[in-house]
């Protein structure tokens, strides 16, 4: 029978992939029927509150919980010295161990570090009692910045290390050295500030132990990873731990981390033999949930006479805070190195990495995961090269950007690009950007300072996480099960956190089996009902779930073909998938629906073909091909399954009197392979761009001598709807040749481009140079203007 590439049977119905299908999860969420972690209430439940360090660096002399234990409604109070569990395992062997305690009992290394926990009838009583815990800390000198941490006489956060480097990588590349000896050098230093994901829903955990099994409800992006880690730390068999993820009000990588509270609340439930809940407040969230970015990239290019780059070298230095994070906060630094070459023909690079510990909240994951930082550095450097050589920066990019004939192409870092529309996306974005600037100039008051800027990049999707976890590789699973009425239940190991995962999964199942989408029920986020999976991060969900769905669906199609052929008294090779079942090719009247096939397979088994087993279900696990889980002998690494590409255009208006930057128009021309649902992809891009604008202009987490200065939304400036312009998105389509359905991923693309595009636009608007640091707050812009005048 005719089959599509990859073994798929031909279908006679129009494809669902690419259709603008309304998201199936939205009605429930928008009508208030969502169930988030704070909605989980168990009989007899008590609540926890934490005592946290007010000092950034100190030795713990004593933590006395006796007064708290005598407070009304209190059931328990524990300090670090009381805990029989911990420290947490250090699973990544190639970085230094931090031996993180669940409650600090020897040393605190950041403000907000948990010292004790109090459990009471409700949160109010728990917090009142927590104030009675007597903590004695002996202050230690504060390590305030990454530069200070590397000074010869710097205080040490981990004295056994001998310095403050969690990791230090200094590769060598003779080809890079040769290029720098031969060609002119142009350099720059590019800094991305510390900020945070700030999801609408903070973190939270509810745990219950029934004497046999532990059930944990948690707001996370990776339920099975939580189960694995909980079982290991608490000394339980994984089969005796059930992890349930309710609706998640935003994850953005910050909920891909595991935190001390995630272990402590389940331990408390086991110890007290009653359900325990902890819901993080916003102050706690900004203090203790992992921060992000805080990276300085020193980058130099060996530049040929025509401006093209022969080689890159430099250093990525990241302030990791205390380093007490899992997965490790050093991961984005590695991704930044891998993204520096972008979609350009740059044959060689050699970039060092330094992960420095300081007395700040630990660094972790955030949407983009190093790619915004790397893109900001290379795009700013390309603009600088163009200025210094008198070459239009757009023409310089045209000289380096990949053409279709260059593909497949391996970057200097080892990324294998097998498809993409790098030049087409760039040219289209420039066309849109010039038009938007002209239109804004027509509307603007005389003398308005308007400018346009661009950023072009690639995004690795479905990446391996082994190098930052020591336990996660790249696979995921799917179970497909027909019911007797012809409906299908699909269970997948990925997680939903607002990105439209239910709709994407249902679409792919309906597409693979030629079913209406409303006949597909999606299950995820429960380790008892979903097959083992690694969760949702790194724009991986559609790729890995889609691959597993394609393989499981192929099993069902083959069995369905055998049963249909038997019922129709036809040869299997004469059948084709039709809308809702199978038909004899060219004879629509000779058809069998899936409902009839399911009834035969599940209830009327006497009608099955001889030798065919009952049942109509299949499970498959899928790992995308070609992923490196560690560096190859040449030091290169293809860490992702595939790579999207995009170019962004930003039009800004700058008020030179106040320094206020307003993004007037924004466009993203994006290529994520075959688009499952244009509405979902547009939503992903819009949301990412909004976060990118926030990071470029507003959001920051400043510290003064280890004390955080933005611990509420009164101080942490998130963009509002008034700061986000209308966003134009256009999708190109370069199907991934080795991935089922030809899909790639779209979860992080929107956030990567705004910092670089907006910085370039501000330079254009003001006629200044040196916009090399974010955020571009009014005071920062005013300083740029004053420096230019002087």
Tab-separated table of C-alpha atoms in Angstrom, residues 307-707:
chain	number	residue	atom	x	y	z
A	307	UNK	CA	33.981	41.941	7.191
A	308	UNK	CA	33.132	38.263	7.393
A	309	UNK	CA	34.197	36.413	10.502
A	310	UNK	CA	36.922	33.791	10.221
A	311	UNK	CA	36.882	32.806	13.892
A	312	UNK	CA	35.474	33.697	17.301
A	313	UNK	CA	37.070	33.465	20.694
A	314	UNK	CA	36.168	34.772	24.098
A	315	UNK	CA	34.735	33.917	27.472
A	316	UNK	CA	31.282	33.422	28.948
A	317	UNK	CA	31.299	34.345	32.642
A	318	UNK	CA	28.114	33.696	34.602
A	319	UNK	CA	27.230	34.647	38.169
A	320	UNK	CA	25.618	31.419	39.368
A	321	UNK	CA	24.636	32.737	42.783
A	322	UNK	CA	25.299	30.103	45.419
A	323	UNK	CA	25.268	27.309	42.836
A	324	UNK	CA	22.778	25.260	44.890
A	325	UNK	CA	20.453	24.305	42.045
A	326	UNK	CA	19.324	21.199	40.185
A	327	UNK	CA	19.513	21.083	37.227
A	328	UNK	CA	22.698	23.123	37.460
A	329	UNK	CA	22.541	26.812	36.645
A	330	UNK	CA	25.641	26.504	34.477
A	331	UNK	CA	23.643	24.960	31.612
A	332	UNK	CA	22.678	28.259	29.948
A	333	UNK	CA	26.372	29.227	29.734
A	334	UNK	CA	27.059	26.132	27.651
A	335	UNK	CA	24.066	26.830	25.418
A	336	UNK	CA	25.217	30.428	24.963
A	337	UNK	CA	28.537	29.130	23.628
A	338	UNK	CA	26.712	26.791	21.277
A	339	UNK	CA	24.528	29.585	19.883
A	340	UNK	CA	27.249	32.184	19.189
A	341	UNK	CA	27.718	31.327	15.520
A	342	UNK	CA	23.985	31.629	14.872
A	343	UNK	CA	23.000	31.081	11.227
A	344	UNK	CA	26.334	32.413	9.961
A	345	UNK	CA	29.232	30.765	8.137
A	346	UNK	CA	31.802	31.157	10.912
A	347	UNK	CA	34.183	28.205	10.576
A	348	UNK	CA	35.945	28.244	13.952
A	349	UNK	CA	35.358	29.232	17.564
A	350	UNK	CA	37.053	28.775	20.913
A	351	UNK	CA	35.119	30.146	23.887
A	352	UNK	CA	35.881	29.577	27.563
A	353	UNK	CA	33.228	29.205	30.250
A	354	UNK	CA	33.424	30.300	33.865
A	355	UNK	CA	30.635	29.528	36.320
A	356	UNK	CA	31.251	31.662	39.398
A	357	UNK	CA	29.517	31.306	42.777
A	358	UNK	CA	28.472	34.399	44.749
A	359	UNK	CA	26.169	35.204	47.650
A	360	UNK	CA	23.018	35.497	45.568
A	361	UNK	CA	20.015	33.299	44.857
A	362	UNK	CA	21.047	30.295	42.745
A	363	UNK	CA	20.817	30.648	38.998
A	364	UNK	CA	18.691	28.171	37.036
A	365	UNK	CA	16.690	27.761	33.861
A	366	UNK	CA	14.596	30.396	32.120
A	367	UNK	CA	13.001	30.403	28.703
A	368	UNK	CA	15.693	30.770	26.053
A	369	UNK	CA	18.261	29.095	28.319
A	370	UNK	CA	21.430	30.890	27.196
A	371	UNK	CA	20.330	31.595	23.619
A	372	UNK	CA	19.230	35.213	24.286
A	373	UNK	CA	22.618	35.892	25.873
A	374	UNK	CA	24.577	34.337	23.017
A	375	UNK	CA	22.438	35.989	20.359
A	376	UNK	CA	22.793	39.373	22.048
A	377	UNK	CA	26.587	39.050	21.986
A	378	UNK	CA	27.058	37.933	18.379
A	379	UNK	CA	24.449	40.289	16.920
A	380	UNK	CA	25.909	43.278	18.776
A	381	UNK	CA	29.405	42.283	17.638
A	382	UNK	CA	28.320	41.967	13.995
A	383	UNK	CA	26.850	45.490	14.162
A	384	UNK	CA	30.135	46.744	15.624
A	385	UNK	CA	32.174	45.065	12.895
A	386	UNK	CA	30.010	46.711	10.254
A	387	UNK	CA	30.456	50.163	11.811
A	388	UNK	CA	34.222	49.862	12.197
A	389	UNK	CA	34.710	48.636	8.623
A	390	UNK	CA	32.171	50.980	7.057
A	391	UNK	CA	29.953	48.104	5.908
A	392	UNK	CA	26.189	48.178	6.230
A	393	UNK	CA	25.526	45.660	9.038
A	394	UNK	CA	22.661	44.169	7.044
A	395	UNK	CA	24.917	43.639	4.032
A	396	UNK	CA	27.524	42.112	6.327
A	397	UNK	CA	24.959	39.602	7.515
A	398	UNK	CA	24.042	38.824	3.923
A	399	UNK	CA	27.668	37.905	3.268
A	400	UNK	CA	27.685	35.366	6.112
A	401	UNK	CA	24.165	33.980	6.397
A	402	UNK	CA	23.524	30.402	5.370
A	403	UNK	CA	21.951	29.664	1.996
A	404	UNK	CA	19.854	26.588	1.191
A	405	UNK	CA	22.808	25.198	-0.781
A	406	UNK	CA	24.914	25.259	2.400
A	407	UNK	CA	22.658	22.724	4.106
A	408	UNK	CA	23.278	20.377	5.770
A	409	UNK	CA	25.793	22.471	7.686
A	410	UNK	CA	27.713	21.948	10.911
A	411	UNK	CA	28.450	25.045	12.976
A	412	UNK	CA	31.775	25.661	14.671
A	413	UNK	CA	30.185	24.473	17.915
A	414	UNK	CA	28.973	21.222	16.350
A	415	UNK	CA	25.279	21.943	15.733
A	416	UNK	CA	24.051	20.055	12.672
A	417	UNK	CA	21.617	22.139	10.641
A	418	UNK	CA	19.784	19.910	8.183
A	419	UNK	CA	17.072	22.359	7.159
A	420	UNK	CA	16.037	25.978	7.524
A	421	UNK	CA	15.185	29.222	5.757
A	422	UNK	CA	17.912	31.394	7.232
A	423	UNK	CA	18.360	33.837	4.349
A	424	UNK	CA	14.672	33.927	3.395
A	425	UNK	CA	13.610	34.702	6.959
A	426	UNK	CA	16.248	37.417	7.236
A	427	UNK	CA	15.298	39.144	3.999
A	428	UNK	CA	11.590	39.009	4.777
A	429	UNK	CA	12.125	40.448	8.266
A	430	UNK	CA	14.219	43.300	6.849
A	431	UNK	CA	11.484	44.030	4.332
A	432	UNK	CA	8.873	44.141	7.107
A	433	UNK	CA	11.129	46.172	9.399
A	434	UNK	CA	11.812	48.873	6.812
A	435	UNK	CA	8.103	49.132	6.065
A	436	UNK	CA	7.195	49.377	9.755
A	437	UNK	CA	9.797	52.121	10.297
A	438	UNK	CA	8.485	54.110	7.339
A	439	UNK	CA	4.909	53.831	8.591
A	440	UNK	CA	5.884	54.926	12.102
A	441	UNK	CA	7.797	57.905	10.723
A	442	UNK	CA	4.697	59.029	8.865
A	443	UNK	CA	2.689	58.935	12.115
A	444	UNK	CA	5.318	60.399	14.425
A	445	UNK	CA	5.717	63.985	15.591
A	446	UNK	CA	8.509	65.953	13.879
A	447	UNK	CA	11.855	65.254	15.472
A	448	UNK	CA	10.842	61.909	16.969
A	449	UNK	CA	13.752	59.551	17.503
A	450	UNK	CA	12.756	56.342	15.728
A	451	UNK	CA	14.934	53.413	14.839
A	452	UNK	CA	14.780	49.821	13.628
A	453	UNK	CA	16.939	46.906	14.672
A	454	UNK	CA	17.246	43.244	13.753
A	455	UNK	CA	18.329	39.973	15.308
A	456	UNK	CA	18.760	36.686	13.502
A	457	UNK	CA	19.470	33.367	15.186
A	458	UNK	CA	18.934	29.633	15.394
A	459	UNK	CA	17.254	27.796	18.273
A	460	UNK	CA	18.169	24.266	19.269
A	461	UNK	CA	15.050	22.237	20.104
A	462	UNK	CA	14.527	18.967	22.012
A	463	UNK	CA	17.976	19.216	23.546
A	464	UNK	CA	19.727	16.637	25.681
A	465	UNK	CA	19.781	17.535	29.368
A	466	UNK	CA	22.341	14.939	30.390
A	467	UNK	CA	25.226	17.365	30.770
A	468	UNK	CA	23.317	19.426	33.374
A	469	UNK	CA	21.385	16.658	35.158
A	470	UNK	CA	23.446	13.502	34.867
A	471	UNK	CA	20.204	11.522	34.471
A	472	UNK	CA	18.135	12.945	31.581
A	473	UNK	CA	18.860	12.187	27.958
A	474	UNK	CA	16.392	12.901	25.156
A	475	UNK	CA	13.595	10.329	24.868
A	476	UNK	CA	9.879	10.411	25.633
A	477	UNK	CA	6.919	8.049	25.414
A	478	UNK	CA	3.297	7.785	24.333
A	479	UNK	CA	0.498	5.277	24.980
A	480	UNK	CA	-2.377	5.089	22.483
A	481	UNK	CA	-5.465	3.112	23.451
A	482	UNK	CA	-8.694	2.688	21.527
A	483	UNK	CA	-11.958	2.417	23.418
A	484	UNK	CA	-14.772	0.167	22.086
A	485	UNK	CA	-16.627	3.183	20.657
A	486	UNK	CA	-13.680	4.189	18.475
A	487	UNK	CA	-12.380	6.984	20.654
A	488	UNK	CA	-8.699	7.142	21.563
A	489	UNK	CA	-6.986	7.983	24.833
A	490	UNK	CA	-3.386	9.105	24.457
A	491	UNK	CA	-1.090	9.358	27.461
A	492	UNK	CA	2.217	11.179	27.064
A	493	UNK	CA	5.197	11.925	29.282
A	494	UNK	CA	5.445	15.629	28.467
A	495	UNK	CA	3.810	18.297	30.627
A	496	UNK	CA	1.305	21.090	30.044
A	497	UNK	CA	1.987	24.555	31.402
A	498	UNK	CA	-0.118	26.765	29.175
A	499	UNK	CA	1.670	26.119	25.878
A	500	UNK	CA	-1.213	24.275	24.194
A	501	UNK	CA	0.246	20.802	24.671
A	502	UNK	CA	-3.147	19.075	24.851
A	503	UNK	CA	-4.175	20.542	21.498
A	504	UNK	CA	-0.869	19.661	19.825
A	505	UNK	CA	-0.956	16.067	21.076
A	506	UNK	CA	-4.601	15.591	20.103
A	507	UNK	CA	-3.910	17.015	16.640
A	508	UNK	CA	-1.006	14.668	15.999
A	509	UNK	CA	-2.987	11.614	17.127
A	510	UNK	CA	-5.981	12.621	15.028
A	511	UNK	CA	-3.704	13.213	12.057
A	512	UNK	CA	-1.902	9.881	12.419
A	513	UNK	CA	-5.139	7.863	12.743
A	514	UNK	CA	-7.442	9.910	10.474
A	515	UNK	CA	-9.828	10.635	13.358
A	516	UNK	CA	-11.783	13.748	14.313
A	517	UNK	CA	-9.841	15.642	16.959
A	518	UNK	CA	-12.800	15.530	19.362
A	519	UNK	CA	-12.468	11.735	19.541
A	520	UNK	CA	-9.038	12.053	21.164
A	521	UNK	CA	-8.608	12.369	24.918
A	522	UNK	CA	-5.209	13.486	26.204
A	523	UNK	CA	-3.693	12.401	29.537
A	524	UNK	CA	-0.483	13.834	30.954
A	525	UNK	CA	1.033	15.032	34.200
A	526	UNK	CA	0.422	11.963	36.372
A	527	UNK	CA	3.144	9.363	36.818
A	528	UNK	CA	0.538	6.662	37.499
A	529	UNK	CA	-1.285	7.164	34.206
A	530	UNK	CA	1.293	8.643	31.835
A	531	UNK	CA	4.227	6.635	30.469
A	532	UNK	CA	7.717	7.568	31.543
A	533	UNK	CA	8.811	10.863	30.067
A	534	UNK	CA	11.296	13.617	30.709
A	535	UNK	CA	8.856	16.522	30.700
A	536	UNK	CA	8.530	19.777	28.822
A	537	UNK	CA	11.532	22.035	28.373
A	538	UNK	CA	13.902	23.016	25.543
A	539	UNK	CA	11.032	23.273	23.023
A	540	UNK	CA	10.956	19.483	23.022
A	541	UNK	CA	7.322	18.581	23.625
A	542	UNK	CA	6.025	18.439	20.061
A	543	UNK	CA	9.149	16.747	18.719
A	544	UNK	CA	9.456	13.926	21.247
A	545	UNK	CA	5.739	13.376	21.872
A	546	UNK	CA	5.130	13.555	18.142
A	547	UNK	CA	7.803	10.960	17.463
A	548	UNK	CA	6.387	8.568	20.052
A	549	UNK	CA	2.832	9.139	18.787
A	550	UNK	CA	3.918	8.435	15.196
A	551	UNK	CA	5.519	5.135	16.181
A	552	UNK	CA	2.608	3.985	18.346
A	553	UNK	CA	0.088	5.040	15.704
A	554	UNK	CA	1.931	3.024	13.077
A	555	UNK	CA	1.423	-0.112	15.182
A	556	UNK	CA	-2.310	0.638	15.458
A	557	UNK	CA	-2.640	1.386	11.752
A	558	UNK	CA	-1.056	-1.930	10.842
A	559	UNK	CA	-3.316	-3.887	13.166
A	560	UNK	CA	-6.325	-1.838	12.074
A	561	UNK	CA	-5.483	-2.616	8.449
A	562	UNK	CA	-5.405	-6.356	9.162
A	563	UNK	CA	-8.786	-6.270	10.901
A	564	UNK	CA	-10.391	-4.005	8.289
A	565	UNK	CA	-9.127	-6.175	5.435
A	566	UNK	CA	-10.592	-9.238	7.133
A	567	UNK	CA	-13.963	-7.546	7.655
A	568	UNK	CA	-14.069	-6.208	4.075
A	569	UNK	CA	-12.741	-9.425	2.575
A	570	UNK	CA	-10.085	-7.347	0.821
A	571	UNK	CA	-6.333	-7.509	0.528
A	572	UNK	CA	-4.557	-5.289	3.101
A	573	UNK	CA	-2.525	-3.611	0.358
A	574	UNK	CA	-5.769	-2.419	-1.276
A	575	UNK	CA	-6.817	-0.383	1.783
A	576	UNK	CA	-6.137	3.234	2.622
A	577	UNK	CA	-6.859	5.443	5.612
A	578	UNK	CA	-10.058	7.361	5.154
A	579	UNK	CA	-11.803	9.928	7.315
A	580	UNK	CA	-12.494	7.948	10.482
A	581	UNK	CA	-11.340	4.511	9.340
A	582	UNK	CA	-10.259	2.455	6.317
A	583	UNK	CA	-11.644	2.054	2.826
A	584	UNK	CA	-10.856	0.077	-0.289
A	585	UNK	CA	-8.836	2.378	-2.493
A	586	UNK	CA	-11.109	3.976	-5.060
A	587	UNK	CA	-14.281	2.552	-3.451
A	588	UNK	CA	-15.533	4.895	-0.699
A	589	UNK	CA	-18.592	2.667	-0.249
A	590	UNK	CA	-16.407	-0.194	0.929
A	591	UNK	CA	-15.238	1.174	4.248
A	592	UNK	CA	-14.866	0.198	7.910
A	593	UNK	CA	-14.765	2.870	10.627
A	594	UNK	CA	-12.349	2.736	13.528
A	595	UNK	CA	-15.323	2.265	15.860
A	596	UNK	CA	-16.143	-1.076	14.263
A	597	UNK	CA	-12.502	-2.140	14.238
A	598	UNK	CA	-12.231	-1.242	17.952
A	599	UNK	CA	-15.354	-3.217	18.846
A	600	UNK	CA	-13.994	-6.270	17.080
A	601	UNK	CA	-10.583	-5.918	18.744
A	602	UNK	CA	-11.997	-5.339	22.228
A	603	UNK	CA	-15.435	-6.945	22.553
A	604	UNK	CA	-16.291	-9.012	19.452
A	605	UNK	CA	-12.951	-10.774	19.412
A	606	UNK	CA	-14.435	-13.824	17.655
A	607	UNK	CA	-14.520	-11.669	14.496
A	608	UNK	CA	-10.763	-11.056	14.543
A	609	UNK	CA	-8.620	-12.518	11.747
A	610	UNK	CA	-7.133	-15.909	12.682
A	611	UNK	CA	-3.994	-15.469	14.755
A	612	UNK	CA	-4.669	-11.819	15.657
A	613	UNK	CA	-4.526	-11.053	19.364
A	614	UNK	CA	-7.307	-9.021	21.026
A	615	UNK	CA	-6.730	-5.397	21.953
A	616	UNK	CA	-6.055	-2.170	20.125
A	617	UNK	CA	-3.373	-0.270	22.000
A	618	UNK	CA	0.306	0.527	21.588
A	619	UNK	CA	3.143	2.117	23.510
A	620	UNK	CA	6.256	3.638	21.958
A	621	UNK	CA	9.312	5.505	23.164
A	622	UNK	CA	11.103	7.863	20.845
A	623	UNK	CA	14.486	9.535	20.969
A	624	UNK	CA	15.331	11.893	18.097
A	625	UNK	CA	18.342	10.773	16.076
A	626	UNK	CA	21.723	12.451	16.095
A	627	UNK	CA	21.741	14.012	19.577
A	628	UNK	CA	25.085	14.122	21.375
A	629	UNK	CA	24.769	13.722	25.142
A	630	UNK	CA	28.374	14.794	25.664
A	631	UNK	CA	31.158	16.401	23.658
A	632	UNK	CA	32.702	14.451	20.805
A	633	UNK	CA	36.492	13.883	20.683
A	634	UNK	CA	36.891	17.140	18.730
A	635	UNK	CA	35.081	19.033	21.503
A	636	UNK	CA	32.037	19.740	19.362
A	637	UNK	CA	28.541	18.722	20.375
A	638	UNK	CA	25.222	18.508	18.599
A	639	UNK	CA	23.068	18.766	21.712
A	640	UNK	CA	19.681	19.288	20.019
A	641	UNK	CA	17.425	17.219	17.790
A	642	UNK	CA	16.908	20.050	15.344
A	643	UNK	CA	17.160	23.807	14.915
A	644	UNK	CA	14.587	26.428	14.140
A	645	UNK	CA	15.577	29.784	12.697
A	646	UNK	CA	14.153	33.266	12.958
A	647	UNK	CA	14.814	36.930	12.349
A	648	UNK	CA	13.173	39.637	14.446
A	649	UNK	CA	12.628	43.292	13.610
A	650	UNK	CA	11.934	45.938	16.279
A	651	UNK	CA	10.914	49.549	15.735
A	652	UNK	CA	11.449	51.743	18.778
A	653	UNK	CA	10.925	55.354	19.744
A	654	UNK	CA	13.309	56.891	22.260
A	655	UNK	CA	12.651	60.037	24.264
A	656	UNK	CA	16.149	61.528	24.722
A	657	UNK	CA	14.910	63.794	27.497
A	658	UNK	CA	13.687	60.980	29.748
A	659	UNK	CA	15.524	57.997	28.280
A	660	UNK	CA	12.266	56.063	27.924
A	661	UNK	CA	12.311	53.454	25.151
A	662	UNK	CA	8.994	52.443	23.659
A	663	UNK	CA	8.710	49.495	21.298
A	664	UNK	CA	6.279	50.758	18.661
A	665	UNK	CA	6.202	47.758	16.294
A	666	UNK	CA	7.601	44.254	16.334
A	667	UNK	CA	7.812	41.446	13.789
A	668	UNK	CA	9.128	37.885	13.894
A	669	UNK	CA	9.671	35.791	10.787
A	670	UNK	CA	9.994	32.281	12.109
A	671	UNK	CA	10.597	28.773	10.804
A	672	UNK	CA	9.807	25.836	13.095
A	673	UNK	CA	9.364	23.276	10.358
A	674	UNK	CA	5.878	22.007	9.719
A	675	UNK	CA	3.459	24.002	11.872
A	676	UNK	CA	1.006	21.891	13.858
A	677	UNK	CA	-1.298	24.778	14.752
A	678	UNK	CA	-0.666	28.369	13.593
A	679	UNK	CA	-2.671	29.783	16.513
A	680	UNK	CA	-0.536	27.966	19.064
A	681	UNK	CA	2.743	28.925	17.404
A	682	UNK	CA	1.700	32.585	17.183
A	683	UNK	CA	0.804	32.497	20.871
A	684	UNK	CA	4.204	31.043	21.712
A	685	UNK	CA	5.991	33.737	19.712
A	686	UNK	CA	3.883	36.568	21.146
A	687	UNK	CA	4.436	35.428	24.719
A	688	UNK	CA	8.156	34.977	24.210
A	689	UNK	CA	8.541	38.395	22.594
A	690	UNK	CA	6.690	39.990	25.516
A	691	UNK	CA	9.104	38.353	27.963
A	692	UNK	CA	12.032	39.373	25.782
A	693	UNK	CA	10.876	42.998	25.792
A	694	UNK	CA	10.608	42.817	29.573
A	695	UNK	CA	14.174	41.525	29.814
A	696	UNK	CA	15.509	44.074	27.354
A	697	UNK	CA	13.904	47.142	28.921
A	698	UNK	CA	12.485	46.603	32.397
A	699	UNK	CA	13.205	43.520	34.481
A	700	UNK	CA	16.209	43.234	36.778
A	701	UNK	CA	17.155	41.749	40.139
A	702	UNK	CA	19.826	44.054	41.557
A	703	UNK	CA	21.827	43.298	44.689
A	704	UNK	CA	23.759	45.489	47.094
A	705	UNK	CA	26.386	43.644	49.146
A	706	UNK	CA	24.403	40.423	48.826
A	707	UNK	CA	21.040	41.962	49.749
